[in-house]
Amino acid sequence: MDLRITTDARRGADYDTELALVRAAEALGFSGYLRSDHYVPVPDGAAVPTDAWLTLACLARETTVIRLGTLVSQATFRLPTVLALQVAQVDRMSGGRVELGIGAGGDAAEHRAHGIPLPADRNARFEEQLNILHALWQRPAGSTHTLRGTYYELVDSPVPPTAQEQVPVIVSGLEAPRATVLAADFAHEFNAPLVSVAEARAQLDEVRSFADYRPDLVYSVTVATYVGRSDDEVARRAAAAGRDLAELRSSGVVGSPAEAVDALGRYAEAGATRVYLQLDDASDLDQLELIASAVAPQLG
């Protein structure tokens, strides 16, 4: 099982904290760090979020092997060609280690806070944006792309060069209409986010049954992660983040290292070959080290 780390930017972590986390994750052997893309804190939170792609550009220059990306970027935040340019630039800055998780966007309060339009037809716009990104990355760098779509019109749009031949795209969740189609047609990975084992199995099976012609498609899950050496340590970690342990246990990896191994094994049985461990406290490097030393070696 491939283990990666993810954080929810709405819970806040300044750049120095995030850099320390990613450097530690890289040194400990985690294969990737993907962060959320939000501009407001969690409800009742006082943290100030940071910009995802600006942060990833900086992290790209401070790391060497760990893969970097978003889980997920909001399609409503950026025009498709602007996003393509940003992703391509960070991909070059990282030497070809970028992955783009992308979703349609849907937090109305977040959009209102920043004056960002949240159109009623955002799912259709999202689909067209995926088409544009796919088309741009299929063309040679230095060429141009012209498109007259329903929502976007491109005239001789320059194709930005990437370090990878193809930037991996992650489609997360089945909330959007036609999500299964989009995952099969455009994604390199489908992710089931923050769901129980049963829900993960249902989502992964649904995509797998539709995308049976895609043996290369990666199936992953994102899980809230609270691991400790004792019940008290786990409880302290959850309480510090204002999280309810009972709720976390229903759709997360919670408890001792042995319990974490069992939980991850159940997600593997549900069909996941990659897991994103969501750490609510980006400064808790002790938990990261515990997972690397006591959980990861048991997963094979």
Coordinates of C-alpha atoms in Angstrom, one line a residue:
M1 CA 0.0 0.0 0.0
D2 CA 1.3 3.5 -1.0
L3 CA 1.0 6.0 1.9
R4 CA 0.8 9.7 1.3
I5 CA 0.1 12.7 3.5
T6 CA -2.5 15.3 3.1
T7 CA -3.6 18.4 5.1
D8 CA -6.7 20.5 5.1
A9 CA -5.6 24.1 4.5
R10 CA -8.8 25.3 6.2
R11 CA -7.3 24.2 9.5
G12 CA -4.3 26.5 8.9
A13 CA -0.6 26.0 8.8
D14 CA 1.9 28.7 7.9
Y15 CA 4.5 28.0 5.3
D16 CA 7.3 27.1 7.8
T17 CA 5.0 24.5 9.5
E18 CA 4.0 23.0 6.1
L19 CA 7.6 22.9 5.0
A20 CA 8.7 21.1 8.1
L21 CA 5.9 18.5 7.6
V22 CA 6.8 17.9 4.0
R23 CA 10.5 17.6 4.6
A24 CA 9.8 15.1 7.4
A25 CA 7.4 13.1 5.3
E26 CA 10.0 12.9 2.5
A27 CA 12.7 11.8 4.9
L28 CA 10.4 9.2 6.4
G29 CA 9.6 7.7 3.1
F30 CA 6.0 8.8 2.4
S31 CA 5.6 9.0 -1.4
G32 CA 3.5 12.2 -1.6
Y33 CA 2.1 15.3 0.0
L34 CA -1.1 16.7 -1.4
R35 CA -2.9 19.6 0.3
S36 CA -6.4 21.0 0.0
D37 CA -7.1 24.2 -1.9
H38 CA -9.3 26.5 0.3
Y39 CA -9.3 30.2 1.2
V40 CA -11.3 30.2 4.4
P41 CA -10.8 28.4 7.7
V42 CA -13.0 25.7 9.1
P43 CA -16.1 27.0 10.8
D44 CA -15.2 28.8 14.0
G45 CA -11.5 28.6 13.1
A46 CA -9.1 31.5 13.4
A47 CA -6.4 30.2 11.1
V48 CA -5.5 32.1 7.9
P49 CA -5.3 29.7 4.9
T50 CA -2.5 29.8 2.4
D51 CA -2.7 29.6 -1.4
A52 CA -2.2 26.0 -2.5
W53 CA -0.2 26.5 -5.7
L54 CA 2.0 29.3 -4.4
T55 CA 2.9 27.1 -1.4
L56 CA 3.5 24.0 -3.7
A57 CA 5.8 26.1 -5.9
C58 CA 8.0 26.9 -2.8
L59 CA 7.9 23.3 -1.6
A60 CA 9.0 22.1 -5.0
R61 CA 12.3 23.9 -4.5
E62 CA 12.8 22.6 -1.0
T63 CA 12.3 18.9 -1.7
T64 CA 13.7 16.3 -4.0
V65 CA 11.7 13.1 -4.4
I66 CA 8.3 13.5 -2.7
R67 CA 5.4 14.1 -5.1
L68 CA 3.3 17.2 -4.6
G69 CA -0.1 18.4 -5.5
T70 CA -3.7 19.3 -4.5
L71 CA -6.5 17.2 -3.1
V72 CA -8.3 19.0 -4.5
S73 CA -8.1 22.3 -6.3
Q74 CA -11.4 24.1 -6.9
A75 CA -12.2 24.5 -10.6
T76 CA -14.1 27.7 -9.8
F77 CA -11.0 29.4 -8.3
R78 CA -9.0 29.7 -11.5
L79 CA -9.6 29.9 -15.3
P80 CA -8.5 26.6 -16.9
T81 CA -5.6 28.0 -18.9
V82 CA -4.3 29.9 -15.8
L83 CA -4.5 26.7 -13.7
A84 CA -2.7 24.8 -16.5
L85 CA 0.1 27.4 -16.5
Q86 CA 0.5 27.3 -12.7
V87 CA 0.5 23.5 -12.6
A88 CA 3.0 23.3 -15.5
Q89 CA 5.3 25.8 -13.8
V90 CA 5.3 24.0 -10.5
D91 CA 5.8 20.7 -12.3
R92 CA 9.0 22.1 -13.9
M93 CA 10.1 23.6 -10.6
S94 CA 9.8 20.2 -9.0
G95 CA 11.5 18.2 -11.7
G96 CA 8.3 16.4 -12.6
R97 CA 6.7 15.6 -9.3
V98 CA 3.3 17.3 -9.5
E99 CA -0.2 15.8 -9.5
L100 CA -3.5 17.7 -9.9
G101 CA -6.5 16.8 -7.8
I102 CA -9.4 18.8 -9.0
G103 CA -13.1 19.2 -8.2
A104 CA -16.0 21.3 -9.2
G105 CA -16.0 23.6 -6.1
G106 CA -19.1 23.9 -3.9
D107 CA -18.6 25.9 -0.7
A108 CA -20.9 28.9 -1.2
A109 CA -19.7 30.8 1.9
E110 CA -16.1 30.5 0.8
H111 CA -16.9 31.9 -2.6
R112 CA -18.9 34.7 -1.1
A113 CA -16.1 35.6 1.2
H114 CA -13.7 36.3 -1.7
G115 CA -16.2 37.4 -4.3
I116 CA -15.6 34.4 -6.4
P117 CA -18.6 33.4 -8.5
L118 CA -20.1 30.0 -7.8
P119 CA -22.3 29.3 -10.9
A120 CA -25.2 27.0 -10.7
D121 CA -23.8 25.1 -13.7
R122 CA -20.4 24.6 -12.1
N123 CA -20.4 20.8 -12.7
A124 CA -20.7 21.4 -16.5
R125 CA -18.0 24.0 -16.3
F126 CA -15.8 21.6 -14.4
E127 CA -16.2 19.0 -17.1
E128 CA -15.3 21.5 -19.8
Q129 CA -12.3 22.6 -17.7
L130 CA -11.1 19.0 -17.5
N131 CA -11.4 18.8 -21.3
I132 CA -9.3 21.9 -21.7
L133 CA -6.6 20.7 -19.3
H134 CA -6.5 17.3 -21.1
A135 CA -6.3 18.9 -24.5
L136 CA -3.5 21.3 -23.5
W137 CA -1.4 18.5 -22.0
Q138 CA -1.9 16.3 -25.0
R139 CA -0.2 18.9 -27.3
P140 CA 3.5 19.6 -27.6
A141 CA 4.8 22.5 -25.6
G142 CA 5.1 25.7 -27.6
S143 CA 2.1 24.8 -29.8
T144 CA -1.3 26.5 -29.4
H145 CA -4.8 25.4 -28.7
T146 CA -8.1 27.0 -29.9
L147 CA -11.4 26.0 -28.5
R148 CA -14.9 27.4 -28.7
G149 CA -16.7 25.7 -25.8
T150 CA -19.9 26.4 -24.0
Y151 CA -18.2 28.3 -21.2
Y152 CA -14.6 29.0 -22.4
E153 CA -13.3 30.3 -25.6
L154 CA -9.6 29.9 -26.3
V155 CA -7.9 31.5 -29.3
D156 CA -4.3 30.4 -29.9
S157 CA -3.7 29.6 -26.3
P158 CA -0.1 28.7 -25.7
V159 CA 0.6 25.2 -24.4
P160 CA 2.8 25.5 -21.3
P161 CA 5.7 23.0 -21.0
T162 CA 5.6 20.4 -18.3
A163 CA 8.5 18.3 -16.9
Q164 CA 6.3 15.1 -17.0
E165 CA 4.9 13.9 -20.3
Q166 CA 1.5 14.0 -18.6
V167 CA 0.6 15.6 -15.3
P168 CA -1.5 13.0 -13.3
V169 CA -5.0 14.1 -12.7
I170 CA -7.0 13.0 -9.6
V171 CA -10.8 13.0 -9.6
S172 CA -12.1 12.8 -6.0
G173 CA -15.6 11.5 -5.0
L174 CA -18.8 10.8 -6.8
E175 CA -20.8 13.8 -5.7
A176 CA -20.7 15.5 -9.1
P177 CA -23.0 14.2 -11.8
R178 CA -21.0 12.1 -14.3
A179 CA -18.1 11.8 -11.9
T180 CA -17.6 8.2 -12.9
V181 CA -17.4 9.2 -16.6
L182 CA -14.9 12.0 -15.8
A183 CA -12.7 9.7 -13.7
A184 CA -12.6 7.1 -16.5
D185 CA -12.1 9.6 -19.3
F186 CA -9.6 12.1 -17.8
A187 CA -8.2 10.8 -14.5
H188 CA -5.1 8.9 -13.6
E189 CA -6.5 8.3 -10.2
F190 CA -9.9 8.1 -8.5
N191 CA -10.0 9.0 -4.8
A192 CA -12.8 8.2 -2.3
P193 CA -12.5 11.0 0.3
L194 CA -13.2 10.7 4.0
V195 CA -15.7 7.8 3.8
S196 CA -16.2 4.5 5.7
V197 CA -14.8 1.3 4.4
A198 CA -18.2 0.3 3.1
E199 CA -18.7 3.6 1.3
A200 CA -15.1 3.4 -0.1
R201 CA -15.8 0.0 -1.5
A202 CA -19.0 1.1 -3.1
Q203 CA -17.4 4.2 -4.7
L204 CA -14.3 2.3 -5.9
D205 CA -16.4 -0.6 -7.3
E206 CA -18.6 1.8 -9.2
V207 CA -15.7 3.5 -10.9
R208 CA -14.0 0.2 -11.5
S209 CA -17.0 -1.3 -13.2
F210 CA -17.3 1.7 -15.5
A211 CA -13.6 2.1 -16.1
D212 CA -12.7 -1.6 -16.7
Y213 CA -10.9 -0.6 -19.8
R214 CA -8.5 1.5 -17.7
P215 CA -6.1 -1.0 -16.0
D216 CA -3.8 1.9 -15.2
L217 CA -6.3 3.8 -13.1
V218 CA -5.2 4.1 -9.5
Y219 CA -7.8 3.7 -6.7
S220 CA -7.2 5.6 -3.5
V221 CA -8.9 6.8 -0.3
T222 CA -8.4 9.7 2.0
V223 CA -8.8 9.0 5.7
A224 CA -8.8 11.2 8.8
T225 CA -5.8 10.0 10.8
Y226 CA -5.3 10.0 14.6
V227 CA -2.7 7.5 15.7
G228 CA -1.1 7.3 19.2
R229 CA 0.9 5.0 21.5
S230 CA -2.0 5.0 24.0
D231 CA -5.8 5.8 24.1
D232 CA -5.0 9.0 26.0
E233 CA -2.6 10.2 23.3
V234 CA -5.1 9.6 20.6
A235 CA -7.8 11.4 22.6
R236 CA -5.5 14.3 23.2
R237 CA -4.8 14.6 19.5
A238 CA -8.5 14.6 18.6
A239 CA -9.4 17.0 21.4
A240 CA -6.7 19.5 20.3
A241 CA -8.3 19.6 16.9
G242 CA -11.8 19.8 18.2
R243 CA -12.7 16.4 16.6
D244 CA -15.1 13.7 17.9
L245 CA -13.3 10.4 18.3
A246 CA -16.5 8.3 17.7
E247 CA -17.1 10.1 14.4
L248 CA -13.5 9.8 13.3
R249 CA -13.5 6.0 13.9
S250 CA -16.4 5.6 11.5
S251 CA -14.4 6.9 8.5
G252 CA -10.8 7.1 9.5
V253 CA -7.7 5.5 10.8
V254 CA -7.8 6.0 14.6
G255 CA -6.1 4.3 17.6
S256 CA -2.9 2.4 18.2
P257 CA -0.5 1.5 15.5
A258 CA -2.0 -2.0 15.5
E259 CA -5.5 -0.6 15.1
A260 CA -4.2 1.7 12.3
V261 CA -2.8 -1.3 10.4
D262 CA -6.1 -3.2 10.8
A263 CA -8.0 -0.1 9.5
L264 CA -5.7 0.4 6.5
G265 CA -6.0 -3.3 5.8
R266 CA -9.8 -3.0 5.5
Y267 CA -9.4 -0.1 3.1
A268 CA -7.0 -2.3 1.0
E269 CA -9.6 -5.1 1.0
A270 CA -12.1 -2.5 -0.3
G271 CA -9.9 -1.9 -3.3
A272 CA -7.6 1.0 -2.4
T273 CA -3.9 0.7 -3.3
R274 CA -3.1 4.2 -2.1
V275 CA -4.1 6.0 1.1
Y276 CA -3.9 9.7 1.9
L277 CA -3.5 10.1 5.6
Q278 CA -5.2 13.4 6.5
L279 CA -3.3 15.1 9.4
D280 CA -5.3 17.9 11.0
D281 CA -2.4 19.2 12.9
A282 CA 0.4 19.8 10.5
S283 CA 2.9 20.6 13.3
D284 CA 2.5 17.1 14.9
L285 CA 5.6 15.5 13.5
D286 CA 5.6 13.0 16.4
Q287 CA 2.5 11.3 14.9
L288 CA 4.1 11.3 11.5
E289 CA 7.2 9.5 12.8
L290 CA 5.0 7.0 14.8
I291 CA 3.1 6.1 11.6
A292 CA 6.4 5.8 9.6
S293 CA 8.0 3.6 12.2
A294 CA 5.2 1.5 13.6
V295 CA 2.5 1.4 10.9
A296 CA 4.0 1.7 7.4
P297 CA 6.5 -1.3 7.8
Q298 CA 3.6 -3.6 8.5
L299 CA 1.7 -2.8 5.3
G300 CA 4.1 -4.4 2.8

